[in-house]
Amino acid sequence: MGKYIKPKRPTVATKRIVDNRQLTVGEGDTGYNVSLYGIMGKTQNLPTISPKLKRIAELAKSDSKLQFISIAHLLNVALLRESFRRLRKDAASGVSGTTANDYAKNLEENLIDLHNRLRTQRYKAPPVKRVWIEKDDGKERPLGIPEIEDKIVQKAVTILLEPIYGNDFYPFSHGFITGHSQHLAIKEVREQLYANQINWIIDADIEGFFNNIDHKILREFIQRRIKDGGILRLIGKWLKAGVMENRKLSYPKKGTPQGGVISPLLANIFLHYVLDEWFVEMILPRLKGRVFISRFADDFIIGFELEEDAHRVMEVLPKRFNRFGLTIHPKKTRLVDFRKPSYKITATKGAGTFDFLGFTHYWGKSRKGYWIIKRKTSAKKLRQKITSIWEWCKHNRHITVKEQHAMLNLKLTGHYQYYGVRSNYRSLQLYYEAVRKAWKRWLGRRSRDGFISYEKFNKFLVHYPLAKPRIVHEF
């Protein structure tokens, strides 16, 4: 039987309650004085919410079958104000062009009016502005930009639902969940590979996930926990909201807009039932060897001790996703032989590797000659980053040197903050050298000669030094 390693919370199988209870949360919310994530651990400087929201979280934790039928009344002005506080104020504006700063000029009046429309069911979800951003493979993916009021309400509903689903989600689900992060997922993957003697990896890819979420199925999943008509109507309005692109309005029948504040939570709910719960309850008991799964939003891998188990899951995985209107990409999804190389041979370049969250995982030799699991920036991500920095230097070559220097250092330190893990120094160095090269090239285009010599550029870097590569995460 497969072994489920180190759950941080009780799994669904161990906390299931047979009866299908429903909960009505009483009226009379009177203000915020309890940390939203207080039941999940101590966190500094988090906003506070009402005792009733804490009670919701406690009940959700105690009973995985309990349904909530009256929580929409907690969408009061105080919660809307807190929701606005948490939003990014520099984010792009929606169709109307109203920014967060515009909305803040008469914040209290706007929030009171918004609350009244929510309370009397007069709130309408406006169309979402669609823009396109480039993907790693050169293709583009759509990004939805809601109106500022839509963001406020979506964030408020997310605040209400997170304490419920935060207790349902498995500890191996790391995407957009409080207390989780990409670095935690990367760290745990390496630990699980060692702890379970993993030899085979399913490196999976869901084709167009956010654009293909079935609305009907999503509503059915949500209603397993939420029976509140007010909350369900709001989610329905967001799913049905039109998309404005090039002044043309359309109404997609599937998907949630990437960029919507509530979209990550909806995506996690969908995959919790399609993948996570199915894997733990239906697949895990049928496996013979040790296994682990790690997921960040729609990006996931599954590791197996035994090749037999890996092939069995590889066969049923596409069928499971097809049942819910999703497709496992046949070319991008692969079974990786990740067995530890023999001490007598050298690992073949490009073989036995897999990518997860921007890192290529591979076997390499330690300084003492032992085989260890290493991580490096994936070739695709590194190419993308280098291309991006080249284009930035090209398009911003006419701004002041001081501004260029400050922004390039921000980009470098941000890169090190994410990719600065042990064994990845060489990739950091390659990125650093690419930044130097790009800056030298496009600064030179500003001069009369059209170039800068290396000697002159090195003297220039004494006064405008670039942040050197460094390892930030020791795991």
Tab-separated table of C-alpha atoms in Angstrom, residues 128-398:
chain	number	residue	atom	x	y	z
A	128	VAL	CA	-13.218	42.169	-17.156
A	129	LYS	CA	-10.551	43.797	-19.316
A	130	ARG	CA	-8.462	41.209	-21.135
A	131	VAL	CA	-4.799	41.681	-21.995
A	132	TRP	CA	-2.283	39.161	-23.304
A	133	ILE	CA	1.095	38.370	-21.772
A	134	GLU	CA	3.898	36.310	-23.264
A	135	LYS	CA	4.547	32.771	-22.010
A	136	ASP	CA	7.869	30.950	-21.775
A	137	ASP	CA	7.320	29.192	-25.109
A	138	GLY	CA	6.688	32.437	-26.976
A	139	LYS	CA	2.929	32.004	-27.010
A	140	GLU	CA	0.566	34.318	-25.174
A	141	ARG	CA	-1.951	33.717	-22.415
A	142	PRO	CA	-4.918	35.898	-21.456
A	143	LEU	CA	-4.930	37.924	-18.256
A	144	GLY	CA	-8.130	39.362	-16.817
A	145	ILE	CA	-8.116	42.743	-15.064
A	146	PRO	CA	-11.284	43.345	-12.995
A	147	GLU	CA	-12.635	46.710	-11.889
A	148	ILE	CA	-11.426	47.983	-8.507
A	149	GLU	CA	-14.853	47.359	-6.888
A	150	ASP	CA	-14.854	43.820	-8.235
A	151	LYS	CA	-11.414	43.278	-6.712
A	152	ILE	CA	-12.659	44.548	-3.346
A	153	VAL	CA	-15.665	42.217	-3.272
A	154	GLN	CA	-13.674	39.253	-4.594
A	155	LYS	CA	-11.046	39.790	-1.895
A	156	ALA	CA	-13.722	40.046	0.783
A	157	VAL	CA	-15.334	36.770	-0.334
A	158	THR	CA	-11.881	35.172	-0.421
A	159	ILE	CA	-11.310	36.293	3.180
A	160	LEU	CA	-14.592	34.617	4.144
A	161	LEU	CA	-13.869	31.349	2.348
A	162	GLU	CA	-10.173	30.891	3.164
A	163	PRO	CA	-10.763	29.790	6.784
A	164	ILE	CA	-13.115	27.081	5.475
A	165	TYR	CA	-11.015	25.733	2.628
A	166	GLY	CA	-7.733	26.354	4.406
A	167	ASN	CA	-8.638	23.400	6.605
A	168	ASP	CA	-9.760	21.223	3.682
A	169	PHE	CA	-6.728	21.639	1.450
A	170	TYR	CA	-3.956	19.090	1.833
A	171	PRO	CA	-0.509	20.163	3.042
A	172	PHE	CA	1.002	19.309	-0.350
A	173	SER	CA	-1.111	22.049	-1.982
A	174	HIS	CA	1.083	25.152	-1.845
A	175	GLY	CA	-0.352	27.647	-4.324
A	176	PHE	CA	-1.770	30.921	-2.948
A	177	ILE	CA	-2.415	29.474	0.511
A	178	THR	CA	-1.423	31.244	3.720
A	179	GLY	CA	1.697	29.702	5.226
A	180	HIS	CA	2.723	28.120	1.912
A	181	SER	CA	5.004	29.299	-0.865
A	182	GLN	CA	6.894	28.170	-3.942
A	183	HIS	CA	10.072	27.844	-1.894
A	184	LEU	CA	8.319	25.616	0.633
A	185	ALA	CA	7.133	23.402	-2.224
A	186	ILE	CA	10.639	23.236	-3.705
A	187	LYS	CA	12.157	22.421	-0.316
A	188	GLU	CA	9.617	19.688	0.405
A	189	VAL	CA	10.047	18.097	-3.022
A	190	ARG	CA	13.752	17.551	-2.366
A	191	GLU	CA	13.040	16.197	1.116
A	192	GLN	CA	10.398	13.805	-0.216
A	193	LEU	CA	12.675	12.587	-2.986
A	194	TYR	CA	15.243	11.553	-0.383
A	195	ALA	CA	12.852	10.306	2.315
A	196	ASN	CA	10.866	8.025	0.012
A	197	GLN	CA	13.660	6.795	-2.243
A	198	ILE	CA	11.793	8.172	-5.235
A	199	ASN	CA	12.867	6.710	-8.588
A	200	TRP	CA	10.129	7.842	-10.972
A	201	ILE	CA	8.468	11.222	-11.491
A	202	ILE	CA	5.281	12.150	-13.320
A	203	ASP	CA	5.954	15.681	-14.547
A	204	ALA	CA	2.400	16.763	-15.420
A	205	ASP	CA	0.998	19.651	-17.407
A	206	ILE	CA	-2.698	20.638	-17.508
A	207	GLU	CA	-3.518	22.138	-20.892
A	208	GLY	CA	-5.058	25.615	-20.588
A	209	PHE	CA	-6.306	24.989	-17.050
A	210	PHE	CA	-7.636	28.432	-16.087
A	211	ASN	CA	-9.375	28.835	-19.442
A	212	ASN	CA	-11.115	25.462	-19.314
A	213	ILE	CA	-12.586	25.217	-15.808
A	214	ASP	CA	-16.160	24.007	-16.223
A	215	HIS	CA	-18.504	26.451	-14.477
A	216	LYS	CA	-21.153	23.867	-13.633
A	217	ILE	CA	-18.659	21.452	-12.110
A	218	LEU	CA	-16.972	24.272	-10.185
A	219	ARG	CA	-20.326	25.314	-8.673
A	220	GLU	CA	-21.015	21.710	-7.660
A	221	PHE	CA	-17.645	21.531	-5.908
A	222	ILE	CA	-18.227	24.831	-4.093
A	223	GLN	CA	-21.680	23.707	-2.934
A	224	ARG	CA	-20.159	20.786	-1.086
A	225	ARG	CA	-19.156	23.391	1.490
A	226	ILE	CA	-21.041	26.596	0.643
A	227	LYS	CA	-24.842	26.688	0.435
A	228	ASP	CA	-25.164	30.424	1.007
A	229	GLY	CA	-27.185	31.875	-1.875
A	230	GLY	CA	-25.558	35.293	-1.589
A	231	ILE	CA	-22.027	33.928	-1.932
A	232	LEU	CA	-23.023	31.552	-4.727
A	233	ARG	CA	-24.727	34.359	-6.651
A	234	LEU	CA	-21.605	36.524	-6.432
A	235	ILE	CA	-19.379	33.728	-7.700
A	236	GLY	CA	-21.878	33.069	-10.490
A	237	LYS	CA	-21.783	36.731	-11.501
A	238	TRP	CA	-17.982	36.679	-11.718
A	239	LEU	CA	-17.999	33.509	-13.798
A	240	LYS	CA	-20.582	34.992	-16.167
A	241	ALA	CA	-19.049	38.489	-16.324
A	242	GLY	CA	-18.191	39.470	-19.843
A	243	VAL	CA	-14.683	39.961	-21.175
A	244	MET	CA	-13.803	43.236	-22.878
A	245	GLU	CA	-11.065	42.998	-25.483
A	246	ASN	CA	-10.430	45.635	-28.164
A	247	ARG	CA	-13.784	47.204	-27.283
A	248	LYS	CA	-15.578	43.936	-28.038
A	249	LEU	CA	-17.581	42.209	-25.311
A	250	SER	CA	-17.758	38.411	-25.151
A	251	TYR	CA	-19.051	35.906	-22.622
A	252	PRO	CA	-16.812	32.836	-22.216
A	253	LYS	CA	-18.684	29.709	-21.150
A	254	LYS	CA	-15.661	28.190	-19.391
A	255	GLY	CA	-12.743	29.297	-17.272
A	256	THR	CA	-11.919	31.875	-14.646
A	257	PRO	CA	-9.982	35.013	-15.604
A	258	GLN	CA	-6.331	34.832	-14.628
A	259	GLY	CA	-5.845	38.023	-12.674
A	260	GLY	CA	-9.133	37.834	-10.810
A	261	VAL	CA	-8.543	38.084	-7.056
A	262	ILE	CA	-10.718	35.061	-6.294
A	263	SER	CA	-9.451	32.938	-9.214
A	264	PRO	CA	-6.583	31.260	-7.285
A	265	LEU	CA	-8.994	30.097	-4.577
A	266	LEU	CA	-11.514	28.808	-7.145
A	267	ALA	CA	-8.703	26.982	-8.958
A	268	ASN	CA	-7.529	25.383	-5.714
A	269	ILE	CA	-11.076	24.262	-4.889
A	270	PHE	CA	-11.451	22.718	-8.341
A	271	LEU	CA	-8.150	20.819	-8.220
A	272	HIS	CA	-8.664	19.824	-4.585
A	273	TYR	CA	-11.549	17.614	-5.680
A	274	VAL	CA	-10.305	16.671	-9.151
A	275	LEU	CA	-6.753	15.754	-8.126
A	276	ASP	CA	-5.816	16.013	-4.447
A	277	GLU	CA	-8.713	14.231	-2.760
A	278	TRP	CA	-8.912	11.645	-5.551
A	279	PHE	CA	-5.209	10.877	-5.223
A	280	VAL	CA	-5.262	10.516	-1.422
A	281	GLU	CA	-8.537	8.567	-1.157
A	282	MET	CA	-8.660	6.525	-4.366
A	283	ILE	CA	-5.136	6.142	-5.731
A	284	LEU	CA	-2.908	6.042	-2.671
A	285	PRO	CA	-4.459	2.929	-1.085
A	286	ARG	CA	-3.940	1.004	-4.334
A	287	LEU	CA	-0.219	1.689	-4.686
A	288	LYS	CA	2.445	-0.719	-3.463
A	289	GLY	CA	5.420	1.566	-2.889
A	290	ARG	CA	6.068	4.947	-1.356
A	291	VAL	CA	4.796	8.023	-3.156
A	292	PHE	CA	4.397	11.779	-2.777
A	293	ILE	CA	2.595	14.572	-4.610
A	294	SER	CA	3.307	18.308	-4.639
A	295	ARG	CA	1.093	20.927	-6.278
A	296	PHE	CA	1.342	24.693	-6.745
A	297	ALA	CA	-1.861	25.928	-8.417
A	298	ASP	CA	-2.096	23.899	-11.656
A	299	ASP	CA	1.580	22.861	-11.631
A	300	PHE	CA	2.134	19.472	-9.986
A	301	ILE	CA	4.442	16.468	-9.869
A	302	ILE	CA	3.986	12.963	-8.445
A	303	GLY	CA	6.929	10.873	-7.266
A	304	PHE	CA	7.020	7.067	-6.984
A	305	GLU	CA	9.337	4.534	-5.480
A	306	LEU	CA	8.160	1.799	-7.869
A	307	GLU	CA	7.985	1.975	-11.670
A	308	GLU	CA	4.851	-0.189	-11.640
A	309	ASP	CA	2.965	2.386	-9.558
A	310	ALA	CA	4.135	5.210	-11.802
A	311	HIS	CA	2.826	3.525	-14.948
A	312	ARG	CA	-0.523	2.754	-13.330
A	313	VAL	CA	-1.085	6.390	-12.330
A	314	MET	CA	0.245	7.664	-15.667
A	315	GLU	CA	-2.441	5.599	-17.384
A	316	VAL	CA	-5.418	6.781	-15.288
A	317	LEU	CA	-4.406	10.434	-14.826
A	318	PRO	CA	-5.640	11.677	-18.252
A	319	LYS	CA	-8.931	9.803	-17.819
A	320	ARG	CA	-9.513	11.446	-14.448
A	321	PHE	CA	-8.979	14.952	-15.829
A	322	ASN	CA	-11.019	14.293	-18.978
A	323	ARG	CA	-13.968	13.414	-16.770
A	324	PHE	CA	-13.984	17.019	-15.500
A	325	GLY	CA	-13.413	18.741	-18.829
A	326	LEU	CA	-9.639	19.121	-18.518
A	327	THR	CA	-6.801	17.708	-20.606
A	328	ILE	CA	-3.430	16.436	-19.483
A	329	HIS	CA	-1.067	17.669	-22.192
A	330	PRO	CA	0.102	14.499	-23.998
A	331	LYS	CA	3.475	15.943	-25.072
A	332	LYS	CA	4.391	18.051	-22.048
A	333	THR	CA	3.412	15.386	-19.494
A	334	ARG	CA	6.082	12.726	-19.142
A	335	LEU	CA	7.324	9.933	-16.931
A	336	VAL	CA	10.886	10.646	-15.796
A	337	ASP	CA	13.381	7.994	-14.770
A	338	PHE	CA	14.891	9.722	-11.735
A	339	ARG	CA	16.837	6.798	-10.318
A	340	LYS	CA	20.054	7.656	-8.548
A	341	PRO	CA	23.047	7.101	-10.897
A	342	SER	CA	25.542	4.383	-10.107
A	343	TYR	CA	28.738	5.552	-8.438
A	344	LYS	CA	30.672	4.033	-11.359
A	345	ILE	CA	29.084	6.192	-14.042
A	346	THR	CA	28.390	9.831	-14.735
A	347	ALA	CA	24.821	11.063	-15.139
A	348	THR	CA	23.916	11.602	-18.792
A	349	LYS	CA	23.364	15.252	-19.660
A	350	GLY	CA	19.659	16.046	-19.995
A	351	ALA	CA	18.481	12.650	-18.733
A	352	GLY	CA	16.726	11.956	-15.453
A	353	THR	CA	15.705	15.568	-14.861
A	354	PHE	CA	12.399	17.314	-14.290
A	355	ASP	CA	11.291	20.927	-13.975
A	356	PHE	CA	9.110	22.256	-11.179
A	357	LEU	CA	8.357	25.899	-10.380
A	358	GLY	CA	11.169	27.218	-12.527
A	359	PHE	CA	13.866	24.835	-11.261
A	360	THR	CA	15.404	21.823	-12.972
A	361	HIS	CA	15.956	18.979	-10.484
A	362	TYR	CA	18.815	16.624	-11.302
A	363	TRP	CA	21.386	14.264	-9.766
A	364	GLY	CA	24.873	15.716	-9.398
A	365	LYS	CA	28.095	15.055	-7.507
A	366	SER	CA	28.798	16.791	-4.200
A	367	ARG	CA	32.247	18.151	-3.379
A	368	LYS	CA	32.961	14.893	-1.568
A	369	GLY	CA	31.951	12.837	-4.602
A	370	TYR	CA	28.504	11.698	-3.423
A	371	TRP	CA	25.414	11.743	-5.614
A	372	ILE	CA	22.991	14.412	-4.383
A	373	ILE	CA	19.861	16.083	-5.762
A	374	LYS	CA	20.607	19.548	-7.067
A	375	ARG	CA	18.469	22.378	-8.442
A	376	LYS	CA	19.254	24.983	-11.077
A	377	THR	CA	17.247	27.605	-12.918
A	378	SER	CA	15.483	25.817	-15.769
A	379	ALA	CA	16.923	26.600	-19.198
A	380	LYS	CA	13.564	27.913	-20.390
A	381	LYS	CA	13.219	30.320	-17.460
A	382	LEU	CA	16.809	31.505	-17.774
A	383	ARG	CA	16.360	32.242	-21.487
A	384	GLN	CA	13.151	34.101	-20.730
A	385	LYS	CA	14.803	36.176	-18.010
A	386	ILE	CA	17.802	37.046	-20.185
A	387	THR	CA	15.545	38.035	-23.105
A	388	SER	CA	13.435	40.137	-20.771
A	389	ILE	CA	16.404	42.032	-19.334
A	390	TRP	CA	17.793	42.651	-22.827
A	391	GLU	CA	14.474	44.111	-23.976
A	392	TRP	CA	14.210	46.236	-20.827
A	393	CYS	CA	17.665	47.757	-21.348
A	394	LYS	CA	16.843	48.401	-24.992
A	395	HIS	CA	13.528	50.167	-24.349
A	396	ASN	CA	14.782	52.144	-21.323
A	397	ARG	CA	18.204	53.172	-22.619
A	398	HIS	CA	17.236	56.853	-22.655
